[in-house]
């Protein structure tokens, strides 16, 4: 039996992202399962590397019940981050580069010494050098932001851009910090880091385990986005967005008008 056309699916998704053009879901038509979808994701990354981008980290997706409910899937997933996706704290993104961008508040880790895949993190502070508030901009390449689990995995978990606020030492507790998402100075979402698998530190264990299944080892110096603490909010032209995480501070971005 002939399997899915990994390169062809990656080319379709890559073109959709490059041209900000929504496409229909692909998994059902192409027979894509989750394992093959991660192969598509790797091929998408290679397209980026071939044009000069660098892999700078990983991100977790669907780590909160709010996100699972919002997009209609039920499994934690992971994706890749490149340097071209990073936006300076307080920087501006051009909304015309995206199809239907949304923003969500997150917690970011700056990785230090990492264990081998399958080896549990013994001391979290050995694996993480610093922590920061963050904003992830997600942008599904599928029409109506609607997809199956293999579809979203193949699409690099809707990764599009991210902002990391100031790094700080890891505080004593990360499991129940208050999180706010503000848009144009108004409160848009309220949440807690407890929404990230009960504790964002668990997301790192999951990231090591899940990426390791596909031969990816997290590296020192990488950024690791632990997952969203609230549901995502559409990013409108001209909007000013700020994420506030208790004890960690703020991260912000602006959308072009």
PDB file of C-alpha atoms in Angstrom:
ATOM      1  CA  UNK A   1       0.000   0.000   0.000  1.00  0.00           C
ATOM      2  CA  UNK A   2       1.350   3.406  -0.954  1.00  0.00           C
ATOM      3  CA  UNK A   3       1.509   5.833   1.963  1.00  0.00           C
ATOM      4  CA  UNK A   4       0.743   9.554   2.013  1.00  0.00           C
ATOM      5  CA  UNK A   5       2.810  11.880  -0.180  1.00  0.00           C
ATOM      6  CA  UNK A   6       4.818  13.493   2.633  1.00  0.00           C
ATOM      7  CA  UNK A   7       6.719  15.919   0.402  1.00  0.00           C
ATOM      8  CA  UNK A   8       3.610  16.888  -1.535  1.00  0.00           C
ATOM      9  CA  UNK A   9       1.571  17.584   1.594  1.00  0.00           C
ATOM     10  CA  UNK A  10       4.438  19.629   3.063  1.00  0.00           C
ATOM     11  CA  UNK A  11       4.675  21.642  -0.152  1.00  0.00           C
ATOM     12  CA  UNK A  12       0.939  22.352  -0.066  1.00  0.00           C
ATOM     13  CA  UNK A  13       1.060  23.499   3.564  1.00  0.00           C
ATOM     14  CA  UNK A  14       4.245  25.493   3.019  1.00  0.00           C
ATOM     15  CA  UNK A  15       2.761  27.350   0.065  1.00  0.00           C
ATOM     16  CA  UNK A  16      -0.412  28.053   2.051  1.00  0.00           C
ATOM     17  CA  UNK A  17       1.681  29.617   4.836  1.00  0.00           C
ATOM     18  CA  UNK A  18       3.912  31.572   2.452  1.00  0.00           C
ATOM     19  CA  UNK A  19       0.952  33.028   0.542  1.00  0.00           C
ATOM     20  CA  UNK A  20      -1.444  33.363   3.525  1.00  0.00           C
ATOM     21  CA  UNK A  21      -4.001  31.279   1.663  1.00  0.00           C
ATOM     22  CA  UNK A  22      -6.364  28.924   3.493  1.00  0.00           C
ATOM     23  CA  UNK A  23      -6.668  25.364   2.206  1.00  0.00           C
ATOM     24  CA  UNK A  24      -9.066  22.456   2.895  1.00  0.00           C
ATOM     25  CA  UNK A  25      -8.139  19.818   5.443  1.00  0.00           C
ATOM     26  CA  UNK A  26      -5.791  17.186   4.028  1.00  0.00           C
ATOM     27  CA  UNK A  27      -5.685  14.203   6.386  1.00  0.00           C
ATOM     28  CA  UNK A  28      -8.891  12.439   5.411  1.00  0.00           C
ATOM     29  CA  UNK A  29      -8.217  12.742   1.685  1.00  0.00           C
ATOM     30  CA  UNK A  30      -4.549  11.733   1.865  1.00  0.00           C
ATOM     31  CA  UNK A  31      -4.772   9.021   4.536  1.00  0.00           C
ATOM     32  CA  UNK A  32      -2.511  10.941   6.888  1.00  0.00           C
ATOM     33  CA  UNK A  33      -2.198   9.559  10.425  1.00  0.00           C
ATOM     34  CA  UNK A  34      -0.411  11.231  13.338  1.00  0.00           C
ATOM     35  CA  UNK A  35       2.963   9.555  12.760  1.00  0.00           C
ATOM     36  CA  UNK A  36       2.944  10.506   9.076  1.00  0.00           C
ATOM     37  CA  UNK A  37       1.809  13.998  10.070  1.00  0.00           C
ATOM     38  CA  UNK A  38       4.973  14.465  12.143  1.00  0.00           C
ATOM     39  CA  UNK A  39       6.948  13.430   9.068  1.00  0.00           C
ATOM     40  CA  UNK A  40       5.162  16.191   7.141  1.00  0.00           C
ATOM     41  CA  UNK A  41       6.003  18.612   9.958  1.00  0.00           C
ATOM     42  CA  UNK A  42       9.684  17.650   9.679  1.00  0.00           C
ATOM     43  CA  UNK A  43       9.553  18.218   5.907  1.00  0.00           C
ATOM     44  CA  UNK A  44       7.983  21.632   6.509  1.00  0.00           C
ATOM     45  CA  UNK A  45      10.843  22.478   8.853  1.00  0.00           C
ATOM     46  CA  UNK A  46      13.367  21.395   6.231  1.00  0.00           C
ATOM     47  CA  UNK A  47      11.795  23.822   3.750  1.00  0.00           C
ATOM     48  CA  UNK A  48      12.449  26.594   6.263  1.00  0.00           C
ATOM     49  CA  UNK A  49      15.998  25.450   6.979  1.00  0.00           C
ATOM     50  CA  UNK A  50      16.723  25.318   3.260  1.00  0.00           C
ATOM     51  CA  UNK A  51      15.911  29.004   2.967  1.00  0.00           C
ATOM     52  CA  UNK A  52      18.211  29.962   5.833  1.00  0.00           C
ATOM     53  CA  UNK A  53      16.091  29.755   8.969  1.00  0.00           C
ATOM     54  CA  UNK A  54      17.409  28.135  12.159  1.00  0.00           C
ATOM     55  CA  UNK A  55      15.620  25.804  14.561  1.00  0.00           C
ATOM     56  CA  UNK A  56      15.527  27.598  17.915  1.00  0.00           C
ATOM     57  CA  UNK A  57      13.051  25.616  19.984  1.00  0.00           C
ATOM     58  CA  UNK A  58       9.884  23.628  20.382  1.00  0.00           C
ATOM     59  CA  UNK A  59       6.327  24.433  21.365  1.00  0.00           C
ATOM     60  CA  UNK A  60       3.595  22.408  22.960  1.00  0.00           C
ATOM     61  CA  UNK A  61       0.029  22.538  21.746  1.00  0.00           C
ATOM     62  CA  UNK A  62      -3.350  21.609  23.176  1.00  0.00           C
ATOM     63  CA  UNK A  63      -2.023  21.489  26.737  1.00  0.00           C
ATOM     64  CA  UNK A  64      -5.191  23.036  28.176  1.00  0.00           C
ATOM     65  CA  UNK A  65      -8.781  21.834  28.143  1.00  0.00           C
ATOM     66  CA  UNK A  66      -9.775  25.260  26.829  1.00  0.00           C
ATOM     67  CA  UNK A  67      -7.610  24.819  23.737  1.00  0.00           C
ATOM     68  CA  UNK A  68      -8.709  21.221  23.191  1.00  0.00           C
ATOM     69  CA  UNK A  69     -12.340  22.312  23.328  1.00  0.00           C
ATOM     70  CA  UNK A  70     -11.707  25.346  21.129  1.00  0.00           C
ATOM     71  CA  UNK A  71     -10.221  23.355  18.271  1.00  0.00           C
ATOM     72  CA  UNK A  72     -12.040  20.073  18.790  1.00  0.00           C
ATOM     73  CA  UNK A  73      -9.132  17.677  19.363  1.00  0.00           C
ATOM     74  CA  UNK A  74      -7.978  15.809  22.470  1.00  0.00           C
ATOM     75  CA  UNK A  75      -4.251  15.012  22.418  1.00  0.00           C
ATOM     76  CA  UNK A  76      -1.190  17.014  23.467  1.00  0.00           C
ATOM     77  CA  UNK A  77       1.012  17.788  20.463  1.00  0.00           C
ATOM     78  CA  UNK A  78       4.318  19.537  19.730  1.00  0.00           C
ATOM     79  CA  UNK A  79       5.815  21.627  16.972  1.00  0.00           C
ATOM     80  CA  UNK A  80       8.963  23.459  15.922  1.00  0.00           C
ATOM     81  CA  UNK A  81      10.048  27.097  16.300  1.00  0.00           C
ATOM     82  CA  UNK A  82      12.501  28.868  14.011  1.00  0.00           C
ATOM     83  CA  UNK A  83      14.309  32.173  14.377  1.00  0.00           C
ATOM     84  CA  UNK A  84      12.132  33.710  11.640  1.00  0.00           C
ATOM     85  CA  UNK A  85       9.066  33.169  13.829  1.00  0.00           C
ATOM     86  CA  UNK A  86      10.451  35.194  16.722  1.00  0.00           C
ATOM     87  CA  UNK A  87       9.165  38.738  17.190  1.00  0.00           C
ATOM     88  CA  UNK A  88      10.970  41.089  19.611  1.00  0.00           C
ATOM     89  CA  UNK A  89       9.104  41.884  22.817  1.00  0.00           C
ATOM     90  CA  UNK A  90       6.937  44.889  21.994  1.00  0.00           C
ATOM     91  CA  UNK A  91       7.490  44.354  18.276  1.00  0.00           C
ATOM     92  CA  UNK A  92       5.002  44.579  15.422  1.00  0.00           C
ATOM     93  CA  UNK A  93       3.628  41.813  13.221  1.00  0.00           C
ATOM     94  CA  UNK A  94       2.054  42.347   9.810  1.00  0.00           C
ATOM     95  CA  UNK A  95      -1.388  40.738   9.950  1.00  0.00           C
ATOM     96  CA  UNK A  96      -1.431  40.374   6.165  1.00  0.00           C
ATOM     97  CA  UNK A  97       1.294  37.720   6.561  1.00  0.00           C
ATOM     98  CA  UNK A  98      -1.275  35.425   8.172  1.00  0.00           C
ATOM     99  CA  UNK A  99      -4.627  33.866   7.310  1.00  0.00           C
ATOM    100  CA  UNK A 100      -6.600  34.139  10.564  1.00  0.00           C
ATOM    101  CA  UNK A 101      -4.082  34.869  13.341  1.00  0.00           C
ATOM    102  CA  UNK A 102      -4.890  34.340  16.992  1.00  0.00           C
ATOM    103  CA  UNK A 103      -2.853  35.108  20.110  1.00  0.00           C
ATOM    104  CA  UNK A 104      -2.571  33.316  23.427  1.00  0.00           C
ATOM    105  CA  UNK A 105      -0.561  33.828  26.640  1.00  0.00           C
ATOM    106  CA  UNK A 106       2.105  31.265  27.460  1.00  0.00           C
ATOM    107  CA  UNK A 107       5.054  30.448  29.683  1.00  0.00           C
ATOM    108  CA  UNK A 108       8.447  30.095  27.990  1.00  0.00           C
ATOM    109  CA  UNK A 109      11.465  28.174  29.270  1.00  0.00           C
ATOM    110  CA  UNK A 110      15.088  28.772  28.297  1.00  0.00           C
ATOM    111  CA  UNK A 111      16.576  25.301  28.201  1.00  0.00           C
ATOM    112  CA  UNK A 112      19.828  24.297  29.831  1.00  0.00           C
ATOM    113  CA  UNK A 113      21.092  20.746  30.298  1.00  0.00           C
ATOM    114  CA  UNK A 114      18.518  18.328  28.918  1.00  0.00           C
ATOM    115  CA  UNK A 115      18.196  14.602  29.603  1.00  0.00           C
ATOM    116  CA  UNK A 116      18.052  12.025  26.848  1.00  0.00           C
ATOM    117  CA  UNK A 117      14.610  11.216  25.407  1.00  0.00           C
ATOM    118  CA  UNK A 118      12.868   8.778  27.733  1.00  0.00           C
ATOM    119  CA  UNK A 119      14.906   9.894  30.750  1.00  0.00           C
ATOM    120  CA  UNK A 120      12.718  11.868  33.186  1.00  0.00           C
ATOM    121  CA  UNK A 121      13.755  15.358  34.232  1.00  0.00           C
ATOM    122  CA  UNK A 122      15.330  14.856  37.626  1.00  0.00           C
ATOM    123  CA  UNK A 123      15.563  18.468  38.800  1.00  0.00           C
ATOM    124  CA  UNK A 124      13.600  20.988  36.794  1.00  0.00           C
ATOM    125  CA  UNK A 125      16.122  23.741  37.560  1.00  0.00           C
ATOM    126  CA  UNK A 126      18.859  21.572  36.025  1.00  0.00           C
ATOM    127  CA  UNK A 127      16.958  21.502  32.745  1.00  0.00           C
ATOM    128  CA  UNK A 128      15.682  25.089  32.675  1.00  0.00           C
ATOM    129  CA  UNK A 129      17.935  28.120  32.934  1.00  0.00           C
ATOM    130  CA  UNK A 130      15.230  30.789  33.046  1.00  0.00           C
ATOM    131  CA  UNK A 131      11.514  31.393  32.554  1.00  0.00           C
ATOM    132  CA  UNK A 132       9.543  34.197  30.893  1.00  0.00           C
ATOM    133  CA  UNK A 133       6.047  35.319  29.959  1.00  0.00           C
ATOM    134  CA  UNK A 134       5.316  34.779  26.286  1.00  0.00           C
ATOM    135  CA  UNK A 135       2.756  35.245  23.538  1.00  0.00           C
ATOM    136  CA  UNK A 136       2.253  32.740  20.778  1.00  0.00           C
ATOM    137  CA  UNK A 137       0.637  33.783  17.517  1.00  0.00           C
ATOM    138  CA  UNK A 138      -1.054  30.770  15.962  1.00  0.00           C
ATOM    139  CA  UNK A 139      -2.422  30.642  12.428  1.00  0.00           C
ATOM    140  CA  UNK A 140      -3.909  27.435  11.078  1.00  0.00           C
ATOM    141  CA  UNK A 141      -3.437  27.067   7.350  1.00  0.00           C
ATOM    142  CA  UNK A 142      -6.814  25.330   7.127  1.00  0.00           C
ATOM    143  CA  UNK A 143     -10.041  27.093   6.219  1.00  0.00           C
ATOM    144  CA  UNK A 144     -12.152  28.233   9.179  1.00  0.00           C
ATOM    145  CA  UNK A 145      -9.373  27.227  11.608  1.00  0.00           C
ATOM    146  CA  UNK A 146     -10.865  23.728  11.511  1.00  0.00           C
ATOM    147  CA  UNK A 147      -8.805  20.531  11.474  1.00  0.00           C
ATOM    148  CA  UNK A 148      -8.328  16.971  12.679  1.00  0.00           C
ATOM    149  CA  UNK A 149      -5.430  15.900  14.907  1.00  0.00           C
ATOM    150  CA  UNK A 150      -3.229  14.720  11.999  1.00  0.00           C
ATOM    151  CA  UNK A 151      -4.041  17.924  10.099  1.00  0.00           C
ATOM    152  CA  UNK A 152      -2.846  20.217  12.889  1.00  0.00           C
ATOM    153  CA  UNK A 153       0.276  18.149  13.582  1.00  0.00           C
ATOM    154  CA  UNK A 154       1.247  18.269   9.901  1.00  0.00           C
ATOM    155  CA  UNK A 155       0.675  22.037   9.963  1.00  0.00           C
ATOM    156  CA  UNK A 156       3.366  22.394  12.654  1.00  0.00           C
ATOM    157  CA  UNK A 157       0.666  22.798  15.321  1.00  0.00           C
ATOM    158  CA  UNK A 158      -0.468  26.106  13.778  1.00  0.00           C
ATOM    159  CA  UNK A 159       2.845  27.756  14.738  1.00  0.00           C
ATOM    160  CA  UNK A 160       3.311  31.178  13.156  1.00  0.00           C
ATOM    161  CA  UNK A 161       5.127  33.623  15.477  1.00  0.00           C
ATOM    162  CA  UNK A 162       6.065  34.099  19.118  1.00  0.00           C
ATOM    163  CA  UNK A 163       7.201  36.774  21.552  1.00  0.00           C
ATOM    164  CA  UNK A 164       9.215  36.128  24.710  1.00  0.00           C
ATOM    165  CA  UNK A 165       9.289  38.672  27.517  1.00  0.00           C
ATOM    166  CA  UNK A 166      12.200  39.254  29.921  1.00  0.00           C
ATOM    167  CA  UNK A 167      13.871  36.116  31.256  1.00  0.00           C
ATOM    168  CA  UNK A 168      14.026  35.643  35.021  1.00  0.00           C
ATOM    169  CA  UNK A 169      15.153  32.921  37.436  1.00  0.00           C
ATOM    170  CA  UNK A 170      12.677  30.099  37.899  1.00  0.00           C
ATOM    171  CA  UNK A 171      10.416  30.932  40.871  1.00  0.00           C
ATOM    172  CA  UNK A 172       9.581  28.426  43.589  1.00  0.00           C
ATOM    173  CA  UNK A 173       6.158  27.652  42.158  1.00  0.00           C
ATOM    174  CA  UNK A 174       4.860  27.642  38.588  1.00  0.00           C
ATOM    175  CA  UNK A 175       1.765  25.505  39.010  1.00  0.00           C
ATOM    176  CA  UNK A 176      -0.871  28.144  39.763  1.00  0.00           C
ATOM    177  CA  UNK A 177       0.221  31.597  38.622  1.00  0.00           C
ATOM    178  CA  UNK A 178      -2.410  34.049  37.427  1.00  0.00           C
ATOM    179  CA  UNK A 179      -2.390  34.824  33.696  1.00  0.00           C
ATOM    180  CA  UNK A 180      -4.051  37.728  31.876  1.00  0.00           C
ATOM    181  CA  UNK A 181      -4.351  38.478  28.181  1.00  0.00           C
ATOM    182  CA  UNK A 182      -5.087  42.115  27.365  1.00  0.00           C
ATOM    183  CA  UNK A 183      -6.040  43.516  23.968  1.00  0.00           C
ATOM    184  CA  UNK A 184      -5.992  47.291  23.517  1.00  0.00           C
ATOM    185  CA  UNK A 185      -5.815  47.706  27.283  1.00  0.00           C
ATOM    186  CA  UNK A 186      -8.933  45.641  27.901  1.00  0.00           C
ATOM    187  CA  UNK A 187      -9.038  42.261  29.560  1.00  0.00           C
ATOM    188  CA  UNK A 188      -9.636  39.558  26.942  1.00  0.00           C
ATOM    189  CA  UNK A 189      -8.821  36.324  28.824  1.00  0.00           C
ATOM    190  CA  UNK A 190      -8.122  35.308  32.424  1.00  0.00           C
ATOM    191  CA  UNK A 191      -6.424  32.046  33.289  1.00  0.00           C
ATOM    192  CA  UNK A 192      -3.836  30.238  35.338  1.00  0.00           C
ATOM    193  CA  UNK A 193      -0.684  28.317  34.593  1.00  0.00           C
ATOM    194  CA  UNK A 194      -2.528  25.374  36.152  1.00  0.00           C
ATOM    195  CA  UNK A 195      -4.345  25.120  32.818  1.00  0.00           C
ATOM    196  CA  UNK A 196      -1.051  23.962  31.249  1.00  0.00           C
ATOM    197  CA  UNK A 197      -1.221  20.257  32.130  1.00  0.00           C
ATOM    198  CA  UNK A 198      -1.787  21.220  35.766  1.00  0.00           C
ATOM    199  CA  UNK A 199       1.765  22.611  35.924  1.00  0.00           C
ATOM    200  CA  UNK A 200       3.850  24.013  33.022  1.00  0.00           C
ATOM    201  CA  UNK A 201       6.791  21.916  34.186  1.00  0.00           C
ATOM    202  CA  UNK A 202       4.885  18.810  33.121  1.00  0.00           C
ATOM    203  CA  UNK A 203       4.817  20.184  29.584  1.00  0.00           C
ATOM    204  CA  UNK A 204       8.612  19.878  29.456  1.00  0.00           C
ATOM    205  CA  UNK A 205       8.437  16.204  30.404  1.00  0.00           C
ATOM    206  CA  UNK A 206       5.827  15.703  27.683  1.00  0.00           C
ATOM    207  CA  UNK A 207       7.898  17.618  25.155  1.00  0.00           C
ATOM    208  CA  UNK A 208      10.985  15.516  25.823  1.00  0.00           C
ATOM    209  CA  UNK A 209       8.957  12.306  25.621  1.00  0.00           C
ATOM    210  CA  UNK A 210       6.882  13.118  22.544  1.00  0.00           C
ATOM    211  CA  UNK A 211       9.664  14.719  20.506  1.00  0.00           C
ATOM    212  CA  UNK A 212      11.949  11.842  21.454  1.00  0.00           C
ATOM    213  CA  UNK A 213       9.541   9.435  19.774  1.00  0.00           C
ATOM    214  CA  UNK A 214      10.449  11.100  16.502  1.00  0.00           C
ATOM    215  CA  UNK A 215      14.175  11.300  17.129  1.00  0.00           C
ATOM    216  CA  UNK A 216      14.221  14.941  18.236  1.00  0.00           C
ATOM    217  CA  UNK A 217      16.265  15.838  21.296  1.00  0.00           C
ATOM    218  CA  UNK A 218      15.738  19.216  22.946  1.00  0.00           C
ATOM    219  CA  UNK A 219      18.919  21.284  23.044  1.00  0.00           C
ATOM    220  CA  UNK A 220      20.621  23.704  25.380  1.00  0.00           C
ATOM    221  CA  UNK A 221      19.739  27.306  24.538  1.00  0.00           C
ATOM    222  CA  UNK A 222      16.411  26.464  22.902  1.00  0.00           C
ATOM    223  CA  UNK A 223      13.160  28.226  23.729  1.00  0.00           C
ATOM    224  CA  UNK A 224      10.395  25.927  24.898  1.00  0.00           C
ATOM    225  CA  UNK A 225       6.814  27.218  24.858  1.00  0.00           C
ATOM    226  CA  UNK A 226       4.941  25.182  27.454  1.00  0.00           C
ATOM    227  CA  UNK A 227       1.445  25.809  26.072  1.00  0.00           C
ATOM    228  CA  UNK A 228      -1.416  28.258  26.306  1.00  0.00           C
ATOM    229  CA  UNK A 229      -2.956  29.188  29.644  1.00  0.00           C
ATOM    230  CA  UNK A 230      -6.205  30.410  28.045  1.00  0.00           C
ATOM    231  CA  UNK A 231      -8.178  30.077  24.839  1.00  0.00           C
ATOM    232  CA  UNK A 232      -6.758  32.023  21.886  1.00  0.00           C
ATOM    233  CA  UNK A 233      -8.124  35.415  20.794  1.00  0.00           C
ATOM    234  CA  UNK A 234      -8.283  36.656  17.173  1.00  0.00           C
ATOM    235  CA  UNK A 235      -5.609  39.230  16.337  1.00  0.00           C
ATOM    236  CA  UNK A 236      -7.176  42.216  14.612  1.00  0.00           C
ATOM    237  CA  UNK A 237      -5.336  44.880  12.576  1.00  0.00           C
ATOM    238  CA  UNK A 238      -3.981  47.621  14.838  1.00  0.00           C
ATOM    239  CA  UNK A 239      -4.416  45.645  18.048  1.00  0.00           C
ATOM    240  CA  UNK A 240      -1.987  45.944  20.942  1.00  0.00           C
ATOM    241  CA  UNK A 241      -1.631  42.714  22.908  1.00  0.00           C
ATOM    242  CA  UNK A 242      -0.115  42.145  26.321  1.00  0.00           C
ATOM    243  CA  UNK A 243       0.293  38.905  28.274  1.00  0.00           C
ATOM    244  CA  UNK A 244       0.770  39.174  32.029  1.00  0.00           C
ATOM    245  CA  UNK A 245       1.988  36.219  34.078  1.00  0.00           C
ATOM    246  CA  UNK A 246       2.112  36.514  37.860  1.00  0.00           C
ATOM    247  CA  UNK A 247       5.703  36.630  39.204  1.00  0.00           C
ATOM    248  CA  UNK A 248       7.114  36.607  35.656  1.00  0.00           C
ATOM    249  CA  UNK A 249       6.063  39.949  34.170  1.00  0.00           C
ATOM    250  CA  UNK A 250       4.730  40.839  30.730  1.00  0.00           C
ATOM    251  CA  UNK A 251       5.252  40.261  27.019  1.00  0.00           C
ATOM    252  CA  UNK A 252       3.639  42.320  24.269  1.00  0.00           C
ATOM    253  CA  UNK A 253       3.203  42.745  20.540  1.00  0.00           C
ATOM    254  CA  UNK A 254       1.403  45.053  18.140  1.00  0.00           C
ATOM    255  CA  UNK A 255      -0.474  44.213  14.964  1.00  0.00           C
ATOM    256  CA  UNK A 256      -0.068  46.392  11.907  1.00  0.00           C
ATOM    257  CA  UNK A 257      -3.184  48.343  10.942  1.00  0.00           C
TER     258      UNK A 257
END
